[in-house]
Short mmCIF file of C-alpha atoms in Angstrom, two decimals:
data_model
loop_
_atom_site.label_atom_id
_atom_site.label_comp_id
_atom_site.label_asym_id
_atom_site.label_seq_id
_atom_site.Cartn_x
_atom_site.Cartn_y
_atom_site.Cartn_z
CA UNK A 215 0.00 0.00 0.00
CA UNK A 216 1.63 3.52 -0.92
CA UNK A 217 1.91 6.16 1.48
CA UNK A 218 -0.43 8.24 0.39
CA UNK A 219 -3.21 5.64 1.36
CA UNK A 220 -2.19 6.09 4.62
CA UNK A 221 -3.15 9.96 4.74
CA UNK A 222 -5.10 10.81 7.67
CA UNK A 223 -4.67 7.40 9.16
CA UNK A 224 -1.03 7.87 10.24
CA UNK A 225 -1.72 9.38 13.24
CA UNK A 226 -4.10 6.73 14.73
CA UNK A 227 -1.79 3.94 13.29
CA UNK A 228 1.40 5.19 15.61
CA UNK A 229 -1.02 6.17 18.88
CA UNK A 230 -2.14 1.85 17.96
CA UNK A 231 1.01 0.88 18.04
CA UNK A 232 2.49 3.01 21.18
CA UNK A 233 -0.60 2.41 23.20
CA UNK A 234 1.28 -0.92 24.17
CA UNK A 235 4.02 1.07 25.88
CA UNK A 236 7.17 2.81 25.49
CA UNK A 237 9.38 2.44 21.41
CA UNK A 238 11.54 3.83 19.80
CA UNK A 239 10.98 4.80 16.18
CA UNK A 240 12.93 1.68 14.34
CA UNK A 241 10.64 -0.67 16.65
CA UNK A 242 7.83 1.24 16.11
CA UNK A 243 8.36 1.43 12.04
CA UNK A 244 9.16 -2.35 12.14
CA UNK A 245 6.02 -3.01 14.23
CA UNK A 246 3.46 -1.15 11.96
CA UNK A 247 4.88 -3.16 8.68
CA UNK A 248 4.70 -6.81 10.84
CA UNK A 249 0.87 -6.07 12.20
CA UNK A 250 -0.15 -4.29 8.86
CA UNK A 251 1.38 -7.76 6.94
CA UNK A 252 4.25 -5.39 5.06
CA UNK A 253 0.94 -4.09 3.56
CA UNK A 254 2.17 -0.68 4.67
CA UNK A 255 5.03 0.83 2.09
CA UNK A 256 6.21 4.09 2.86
CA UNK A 257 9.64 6.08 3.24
CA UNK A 258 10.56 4.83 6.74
CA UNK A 259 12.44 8.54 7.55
CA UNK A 260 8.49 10.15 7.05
CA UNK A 261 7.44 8.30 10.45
CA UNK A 262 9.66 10.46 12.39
CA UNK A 263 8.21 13.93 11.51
CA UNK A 264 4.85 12.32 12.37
CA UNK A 265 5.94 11.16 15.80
CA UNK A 266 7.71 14.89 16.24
CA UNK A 267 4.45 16.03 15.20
CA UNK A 268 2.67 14.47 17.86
CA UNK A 269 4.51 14.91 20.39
CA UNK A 270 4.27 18.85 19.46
CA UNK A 271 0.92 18.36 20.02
CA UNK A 272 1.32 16.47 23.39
CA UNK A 273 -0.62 13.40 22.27
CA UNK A 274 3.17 11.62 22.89
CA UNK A 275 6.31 12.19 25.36
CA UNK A 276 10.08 11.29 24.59
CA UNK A 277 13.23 10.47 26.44
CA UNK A 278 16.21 9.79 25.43
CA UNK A 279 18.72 6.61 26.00
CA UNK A 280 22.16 5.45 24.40
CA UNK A 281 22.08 2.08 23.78
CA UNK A 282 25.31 0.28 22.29
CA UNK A 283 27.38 3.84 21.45
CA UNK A 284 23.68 5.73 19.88
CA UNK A 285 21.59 8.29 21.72
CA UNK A 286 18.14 6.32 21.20
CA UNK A 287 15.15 8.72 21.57
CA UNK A 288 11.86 6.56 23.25
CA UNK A 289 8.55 7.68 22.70
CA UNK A 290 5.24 6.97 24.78
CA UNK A 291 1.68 7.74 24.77
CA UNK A 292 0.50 10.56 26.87
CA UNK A 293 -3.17 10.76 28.76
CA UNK A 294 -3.76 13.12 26.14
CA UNK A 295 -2.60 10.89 23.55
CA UNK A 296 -4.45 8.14 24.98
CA UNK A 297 -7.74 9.85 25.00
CA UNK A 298 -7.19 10.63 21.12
CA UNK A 299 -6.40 7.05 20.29
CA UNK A 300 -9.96 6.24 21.96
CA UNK A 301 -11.87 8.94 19.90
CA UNK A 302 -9.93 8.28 16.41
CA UNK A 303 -10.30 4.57 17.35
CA UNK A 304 -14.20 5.34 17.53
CA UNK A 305 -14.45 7.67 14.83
CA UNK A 306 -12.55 5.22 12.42
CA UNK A 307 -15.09 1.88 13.38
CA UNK A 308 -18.06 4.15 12.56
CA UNK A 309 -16.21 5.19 9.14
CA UNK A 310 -15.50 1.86 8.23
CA UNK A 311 -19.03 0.03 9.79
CA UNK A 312 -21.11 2.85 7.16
CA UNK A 313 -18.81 2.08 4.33
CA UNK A 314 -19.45 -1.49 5.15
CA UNK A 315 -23.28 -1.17 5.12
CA UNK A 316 -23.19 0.91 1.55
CA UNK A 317 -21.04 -2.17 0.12
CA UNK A 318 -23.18 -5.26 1.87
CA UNK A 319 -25.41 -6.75 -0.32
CA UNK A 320 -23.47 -4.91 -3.75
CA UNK A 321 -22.42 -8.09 -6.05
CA UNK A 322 -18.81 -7.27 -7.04
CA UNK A 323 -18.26 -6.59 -10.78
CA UNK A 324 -17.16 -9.03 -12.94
CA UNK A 325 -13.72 -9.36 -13.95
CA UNK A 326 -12.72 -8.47 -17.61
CA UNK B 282 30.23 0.22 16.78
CA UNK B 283 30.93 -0.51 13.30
CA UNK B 284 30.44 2.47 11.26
CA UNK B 285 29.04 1.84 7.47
CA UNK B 286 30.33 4.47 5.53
CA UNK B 287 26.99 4.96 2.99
CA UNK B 288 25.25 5.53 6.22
CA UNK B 289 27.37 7.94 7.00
CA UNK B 290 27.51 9.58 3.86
CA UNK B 291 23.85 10.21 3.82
CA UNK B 292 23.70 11.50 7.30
CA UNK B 293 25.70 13.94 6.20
CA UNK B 294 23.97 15.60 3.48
CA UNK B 295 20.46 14.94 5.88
CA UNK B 296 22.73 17.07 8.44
CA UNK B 297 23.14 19.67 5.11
CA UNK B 298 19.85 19.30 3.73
CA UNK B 299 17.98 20.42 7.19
CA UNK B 300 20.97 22.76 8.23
CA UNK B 301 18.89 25.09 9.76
CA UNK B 302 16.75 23.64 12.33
CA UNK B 303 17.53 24.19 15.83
CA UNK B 304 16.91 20.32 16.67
CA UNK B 305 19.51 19.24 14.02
CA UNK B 306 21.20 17.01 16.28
CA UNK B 307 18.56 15.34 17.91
CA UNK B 308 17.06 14.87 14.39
CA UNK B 309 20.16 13.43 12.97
CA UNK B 310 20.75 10.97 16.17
CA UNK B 311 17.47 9.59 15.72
CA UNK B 312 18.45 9.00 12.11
CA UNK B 313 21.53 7.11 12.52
CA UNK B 314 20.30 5.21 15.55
CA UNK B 315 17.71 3.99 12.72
CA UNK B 316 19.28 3.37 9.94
CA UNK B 317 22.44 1.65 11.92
CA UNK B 318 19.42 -0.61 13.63
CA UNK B 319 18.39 -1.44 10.21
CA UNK B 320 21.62 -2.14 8.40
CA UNK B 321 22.64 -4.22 11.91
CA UNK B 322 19.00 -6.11 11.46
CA UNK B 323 20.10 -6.58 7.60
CA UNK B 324 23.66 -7.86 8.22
CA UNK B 325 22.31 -10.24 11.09
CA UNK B 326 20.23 -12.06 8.62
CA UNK B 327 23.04 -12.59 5.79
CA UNK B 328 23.07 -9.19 4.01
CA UNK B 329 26.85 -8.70 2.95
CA UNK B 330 27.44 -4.77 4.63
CA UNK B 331 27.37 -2.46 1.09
CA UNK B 332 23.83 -4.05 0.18
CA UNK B 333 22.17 -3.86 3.67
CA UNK B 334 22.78 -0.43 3.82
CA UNK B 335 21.60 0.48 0.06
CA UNK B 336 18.42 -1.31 1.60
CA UNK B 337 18.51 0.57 4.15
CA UNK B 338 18.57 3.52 2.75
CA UNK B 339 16.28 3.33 -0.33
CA UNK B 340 13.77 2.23 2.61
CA UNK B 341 14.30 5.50 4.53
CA UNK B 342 13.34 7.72 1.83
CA UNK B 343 15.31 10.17 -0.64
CA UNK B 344 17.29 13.07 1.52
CA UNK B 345 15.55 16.08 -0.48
CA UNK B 346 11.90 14.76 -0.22
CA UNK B 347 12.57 14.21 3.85
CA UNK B 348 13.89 17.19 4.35
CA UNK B 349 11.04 18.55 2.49
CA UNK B 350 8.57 16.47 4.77
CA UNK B 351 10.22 17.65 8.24
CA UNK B 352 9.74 21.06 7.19
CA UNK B 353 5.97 20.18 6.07
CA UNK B 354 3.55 22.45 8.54
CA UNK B 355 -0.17 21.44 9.45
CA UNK B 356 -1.31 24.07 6.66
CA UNK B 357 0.85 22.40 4.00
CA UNK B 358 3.32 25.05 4.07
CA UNK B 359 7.29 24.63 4.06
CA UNK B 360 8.98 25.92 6.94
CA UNK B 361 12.42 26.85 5.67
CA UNK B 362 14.33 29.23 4.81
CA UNK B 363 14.78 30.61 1.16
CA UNK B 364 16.12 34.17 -0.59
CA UNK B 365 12.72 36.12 0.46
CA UNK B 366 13.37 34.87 4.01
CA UNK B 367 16.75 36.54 3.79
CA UNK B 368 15.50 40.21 2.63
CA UNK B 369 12.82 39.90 5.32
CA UNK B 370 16.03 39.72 7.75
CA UNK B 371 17.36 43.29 5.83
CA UNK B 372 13.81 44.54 6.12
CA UNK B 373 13.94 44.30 9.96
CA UNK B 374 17.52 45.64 9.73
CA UNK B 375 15.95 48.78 8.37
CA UNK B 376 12.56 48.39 10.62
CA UNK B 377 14.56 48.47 13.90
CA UNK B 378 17.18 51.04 12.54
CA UNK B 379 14.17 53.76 12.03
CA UNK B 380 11.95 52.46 15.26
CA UNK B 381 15.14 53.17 17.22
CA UNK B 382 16.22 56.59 15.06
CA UNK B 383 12.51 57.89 15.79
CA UNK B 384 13.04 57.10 19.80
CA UNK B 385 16.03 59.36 19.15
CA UNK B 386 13.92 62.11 16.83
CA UNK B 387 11.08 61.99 19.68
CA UNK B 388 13.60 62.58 22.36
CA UNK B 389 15.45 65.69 20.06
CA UNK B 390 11.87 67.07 19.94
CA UNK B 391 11.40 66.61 23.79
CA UNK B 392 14.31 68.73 24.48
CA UNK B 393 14.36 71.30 21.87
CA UNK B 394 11.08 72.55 22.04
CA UNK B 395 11.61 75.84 20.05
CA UNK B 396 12.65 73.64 17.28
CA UNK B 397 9.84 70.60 17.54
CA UNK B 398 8.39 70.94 13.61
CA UNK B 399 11.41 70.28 12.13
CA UNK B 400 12.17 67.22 14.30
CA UNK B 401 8.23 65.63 14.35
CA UNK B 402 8.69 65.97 10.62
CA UNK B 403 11.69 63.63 11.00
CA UNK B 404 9.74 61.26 13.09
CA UNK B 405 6.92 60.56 11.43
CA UNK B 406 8.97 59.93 8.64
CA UNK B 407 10.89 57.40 10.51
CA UNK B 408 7.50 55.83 11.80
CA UNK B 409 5.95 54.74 8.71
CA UNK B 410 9.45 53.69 7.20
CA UNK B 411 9.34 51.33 10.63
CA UNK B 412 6.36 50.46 10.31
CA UNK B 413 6.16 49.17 6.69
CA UNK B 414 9.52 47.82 7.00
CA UNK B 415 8.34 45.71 10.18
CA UNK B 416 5.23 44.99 8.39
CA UNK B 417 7.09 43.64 5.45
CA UNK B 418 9.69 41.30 7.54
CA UNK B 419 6.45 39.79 9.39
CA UNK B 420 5.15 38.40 6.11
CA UNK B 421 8.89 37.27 5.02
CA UNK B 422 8.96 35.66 8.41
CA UNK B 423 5.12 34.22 8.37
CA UNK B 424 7.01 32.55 5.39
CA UNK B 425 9.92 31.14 6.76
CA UNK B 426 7.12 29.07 9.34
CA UNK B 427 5.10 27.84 6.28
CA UNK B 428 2.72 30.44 6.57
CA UNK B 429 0.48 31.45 9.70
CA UNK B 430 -2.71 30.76 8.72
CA UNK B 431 -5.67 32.96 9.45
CA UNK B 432 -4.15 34.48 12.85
CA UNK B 433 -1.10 35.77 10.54
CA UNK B 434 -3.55 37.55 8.28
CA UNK B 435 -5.62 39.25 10.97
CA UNK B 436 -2.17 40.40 12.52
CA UNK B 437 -0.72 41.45 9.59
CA UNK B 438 -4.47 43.38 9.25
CA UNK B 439 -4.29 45.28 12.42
CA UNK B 440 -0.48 46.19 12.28
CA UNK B 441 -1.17 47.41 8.62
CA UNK B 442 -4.30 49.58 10.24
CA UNK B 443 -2.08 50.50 12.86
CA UNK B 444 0.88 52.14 10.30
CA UNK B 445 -2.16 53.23 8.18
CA UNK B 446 -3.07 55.11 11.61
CA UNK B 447 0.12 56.15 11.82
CA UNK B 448 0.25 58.90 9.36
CA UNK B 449 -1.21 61.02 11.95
CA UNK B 450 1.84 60.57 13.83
CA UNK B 451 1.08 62.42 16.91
CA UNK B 452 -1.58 60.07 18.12
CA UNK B 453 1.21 58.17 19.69
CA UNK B 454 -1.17 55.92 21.73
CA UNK B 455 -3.76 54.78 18.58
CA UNK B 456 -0.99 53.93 16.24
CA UNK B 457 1.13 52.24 18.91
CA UNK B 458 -1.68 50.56 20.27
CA UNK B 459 -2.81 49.22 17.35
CA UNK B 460 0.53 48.17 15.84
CA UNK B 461 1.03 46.90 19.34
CA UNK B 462 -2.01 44.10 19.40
CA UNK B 463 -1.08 43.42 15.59
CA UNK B 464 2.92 42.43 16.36
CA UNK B 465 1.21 40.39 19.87
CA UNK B 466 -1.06 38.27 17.98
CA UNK B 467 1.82 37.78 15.10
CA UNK B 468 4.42 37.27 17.56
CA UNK B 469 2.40 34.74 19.63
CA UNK B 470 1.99 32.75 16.23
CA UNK B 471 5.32 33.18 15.91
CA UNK B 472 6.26 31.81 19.81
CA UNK B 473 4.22 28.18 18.57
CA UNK B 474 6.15 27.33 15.91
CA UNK B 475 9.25 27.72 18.56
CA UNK B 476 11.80 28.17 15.56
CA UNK B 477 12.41 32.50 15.95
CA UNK B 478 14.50 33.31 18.66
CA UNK B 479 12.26 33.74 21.86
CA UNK B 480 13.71 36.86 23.49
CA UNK B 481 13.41 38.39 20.01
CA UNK B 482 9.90 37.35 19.75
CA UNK B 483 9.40 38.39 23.31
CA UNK B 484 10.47 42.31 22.29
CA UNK B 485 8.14 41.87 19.49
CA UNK B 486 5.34 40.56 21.23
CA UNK B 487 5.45 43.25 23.79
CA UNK B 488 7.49 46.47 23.15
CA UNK B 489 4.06 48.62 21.83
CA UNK B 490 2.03 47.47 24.73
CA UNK B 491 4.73 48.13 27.47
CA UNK B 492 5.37 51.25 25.47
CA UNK B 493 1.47 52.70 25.68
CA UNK B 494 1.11 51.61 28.75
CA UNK B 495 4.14 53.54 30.25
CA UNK B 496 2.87 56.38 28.17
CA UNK B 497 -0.74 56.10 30.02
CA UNK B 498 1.02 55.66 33.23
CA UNK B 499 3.31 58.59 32.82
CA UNK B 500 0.68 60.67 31.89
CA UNK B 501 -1.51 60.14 34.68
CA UNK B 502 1.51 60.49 37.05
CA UNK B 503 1.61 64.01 34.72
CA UNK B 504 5.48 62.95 34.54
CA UNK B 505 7.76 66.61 33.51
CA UNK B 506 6.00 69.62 32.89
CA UNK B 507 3.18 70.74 30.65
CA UNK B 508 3.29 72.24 27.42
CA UNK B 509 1.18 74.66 25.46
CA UNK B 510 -1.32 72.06 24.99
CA UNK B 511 -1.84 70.69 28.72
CA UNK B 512 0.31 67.79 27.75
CA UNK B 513 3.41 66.27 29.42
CA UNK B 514 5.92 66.37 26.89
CA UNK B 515 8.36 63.74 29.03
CA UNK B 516 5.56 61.08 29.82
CA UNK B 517 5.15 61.16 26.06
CA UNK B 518 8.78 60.51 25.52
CA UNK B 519 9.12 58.29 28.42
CA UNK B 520 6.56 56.49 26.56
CA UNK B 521 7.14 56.51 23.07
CA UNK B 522 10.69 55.57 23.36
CA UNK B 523 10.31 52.59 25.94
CA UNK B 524 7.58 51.02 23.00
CA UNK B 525 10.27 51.89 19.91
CA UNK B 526 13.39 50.49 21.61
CA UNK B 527 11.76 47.26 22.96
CA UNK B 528 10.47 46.84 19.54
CA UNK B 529 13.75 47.77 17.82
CA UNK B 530 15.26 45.21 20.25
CA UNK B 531 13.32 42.64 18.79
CA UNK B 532 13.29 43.15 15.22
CA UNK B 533 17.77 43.05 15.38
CA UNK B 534 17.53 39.82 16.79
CA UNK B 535 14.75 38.52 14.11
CA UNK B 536 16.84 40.19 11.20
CA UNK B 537 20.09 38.73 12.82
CA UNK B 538 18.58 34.89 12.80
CA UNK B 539 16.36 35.76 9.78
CA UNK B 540 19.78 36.45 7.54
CA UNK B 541 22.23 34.06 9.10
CA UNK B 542 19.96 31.07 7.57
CA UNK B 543 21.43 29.81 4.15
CA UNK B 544 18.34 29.37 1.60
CA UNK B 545 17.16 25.97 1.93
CA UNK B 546 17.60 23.81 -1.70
CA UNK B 547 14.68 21.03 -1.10
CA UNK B 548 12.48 19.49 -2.82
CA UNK B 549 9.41 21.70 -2.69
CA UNK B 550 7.17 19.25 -4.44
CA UNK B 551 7.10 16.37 -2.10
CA UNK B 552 3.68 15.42 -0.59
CA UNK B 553 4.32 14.33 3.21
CA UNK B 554 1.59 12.69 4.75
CA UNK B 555 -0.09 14.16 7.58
CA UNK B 556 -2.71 12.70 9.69
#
């Protein structure tokens, strides 16, 4: 899937994936293409600006570590973050339940 | 730690690419520590060094297009620095040079009384020049951030009504106050992105209101003696000049950051994807 399908939904995927507790971004970036089946193919390096751009926002906090010789920075959700995983969460079951409804019950077209 | 020299490389021209960001180094650690997990991941599984990191690499994304994504705003907008950027930093050269001349006119007024028309002349001169000029470098700087959005435009509104008051230059407190809440609002934009310098910004944000309120203040303490008109000539200096130096203050430091930024060369066409 190419980045661009993942407009708007970037957000909510990286507030998923830290809502399980404290990563850094290569565990993080390795952890959305393993759940999403590798079905997720974007420019690793744009995940960072999101997370930056969360935390801006305070829906995330950072520290940083050094781990073997590298400063490692670790990011986790924040109450405010976790509240906005909840509504997005919400907001994105009753997106996909109406599109769901509209579709039941369409035949799918046949294949040329 | 083994270093990989491709890695290397292309931290390098990241570090070049995104030169002026004031979290360069944190940027750039979180980079390597990356792209040294994933080459380390690669070689661990059988990838001979050289390929691992061209893996690695091609996987992070092209240096131009990142940089071009980190400097993305919420409004679509490019935060960085480019030639226009740079003349807004000469523009507040000139702003603060007449804000702080006119502090000097005002005072030469003050003190030669018998001689006042000649030097007002000079001062409102110097007040619109300062006042354009400052309005100009707040729209090169609402660049530089990516653009301000609606609270930039209603700034740049008042302060424009404020140097369009200005013209009657001896309704010190209208003009200033105006300008005044026009550079607050701007400046408090400004403060958010966290990219200006903050004491700068700080001057900015604050130098007209300090400088109409000591001018109410002085004149209801009727500060100095009175004049043909019933008005305290000092508390209207006292004033004037504590608003145009504060301000003057500011705009040197914004026009000292503003032109020590080399134009940014990225690419300006990448779409970054934002939630």
């Amino acid at each position: 899937m190419r980045g661009q399908a993942l407009k708007g939904h970037l957000d909510l995927l990286l507030l998923a994936i830290l809502a399980d507790g404290a990563w850094h971004g290569y565990a993080i970036i390795d952890e959305l293409r393993e759940r999403s089946d590798e079905a997720f193919d974007l420019p690793e390096g744009t995940v960072y600006p999101a997370l930056h751009r969360l935390q801006k926002g305070g829906y995330l906090s950072s520290e940083w570590t050094e781990v073997q010789g590298r400063r490692r920075r670790t990011y986790r959700l924040t109450e405010k973050g976790r509240g906005a995983l909840g509504e997005q969460r919400l907001a994105w079951d009753e997106f996909t339940d109406a599109v769901g409804r509209v579709l039941k019950g369409v035949p799918w077209p046949d294949t040329p | 730690m083994a270093r990989y020299a491709l890695i290397d490389g292309y931290l390098d021209t990241m570090r070049n690419e995104m030169r002026w960001r004031r979290d360069l180094d944190d940027v750039v650690y979180e980079m390597e520590d990356h792209l040294y997990s994933t080459v380390e991941a690669l070689v661990t599984r059988g990838s001979a060094p050289e390929s691992a990191q061209r893996t690695t690499l091609d996987r992070f994304g092209e240096p131009k297009v990142l940089a071009a994504v980190y400097a993305s705003t919420n409004n679509g907008g490019l935060a960085v620095p480019t030639r226009t950027t740079r003349r807004a930093g000469t523009f507040a050269f000139i702003a603060a040079g007449a804000w702080l001349a006119a502090a000097g006119a005002f005072a030469l007024e003050t003190i030669f009384a018998d001689q006042w028309q000649v030097y007002y002349g000079v001062f409102s001169a110097l007040i619109l020049v300062g006042g354009v000029f400052t309005f100009l470098t707040m729209v090169g700087l609402g660049k530089r951030l990516g653009g301000l959005g609606a609270v930039g435009i209603v700034a740049l509104a008042i302060a424009g009504l404020g140097v369009t008051a200005s013209l009657v230059a001896w309704a010190i407190p209208l003009w200033m106050g105006l300008q005044g809440i026009g550079y607050l609002i701007f400046a408090s934009a400004v403060r958010s992105r966290d990219t200006a310098p903050r004491p700068s910004t700080l001057a900015v944000a604050t130098g007209f209101i300090i400088g109409v309120a000591v001018f109410i203040f002085a004149n209801l303490a009727k500060v100095g003696w009175t004049d043909s008109y019933g008005d305290y000539p000092l508390a209207w200096a006292i004033g004037t000049a504590t608003g145009l130096l504060i301000l003057g203050s500011g705009l040197i430091g914004w026009g000292t950051w503003l032109r020590s930024e080399e134009p940014a060369d990225i690419d300006t066409d990448a779409t970054p994807i934002h939630a």
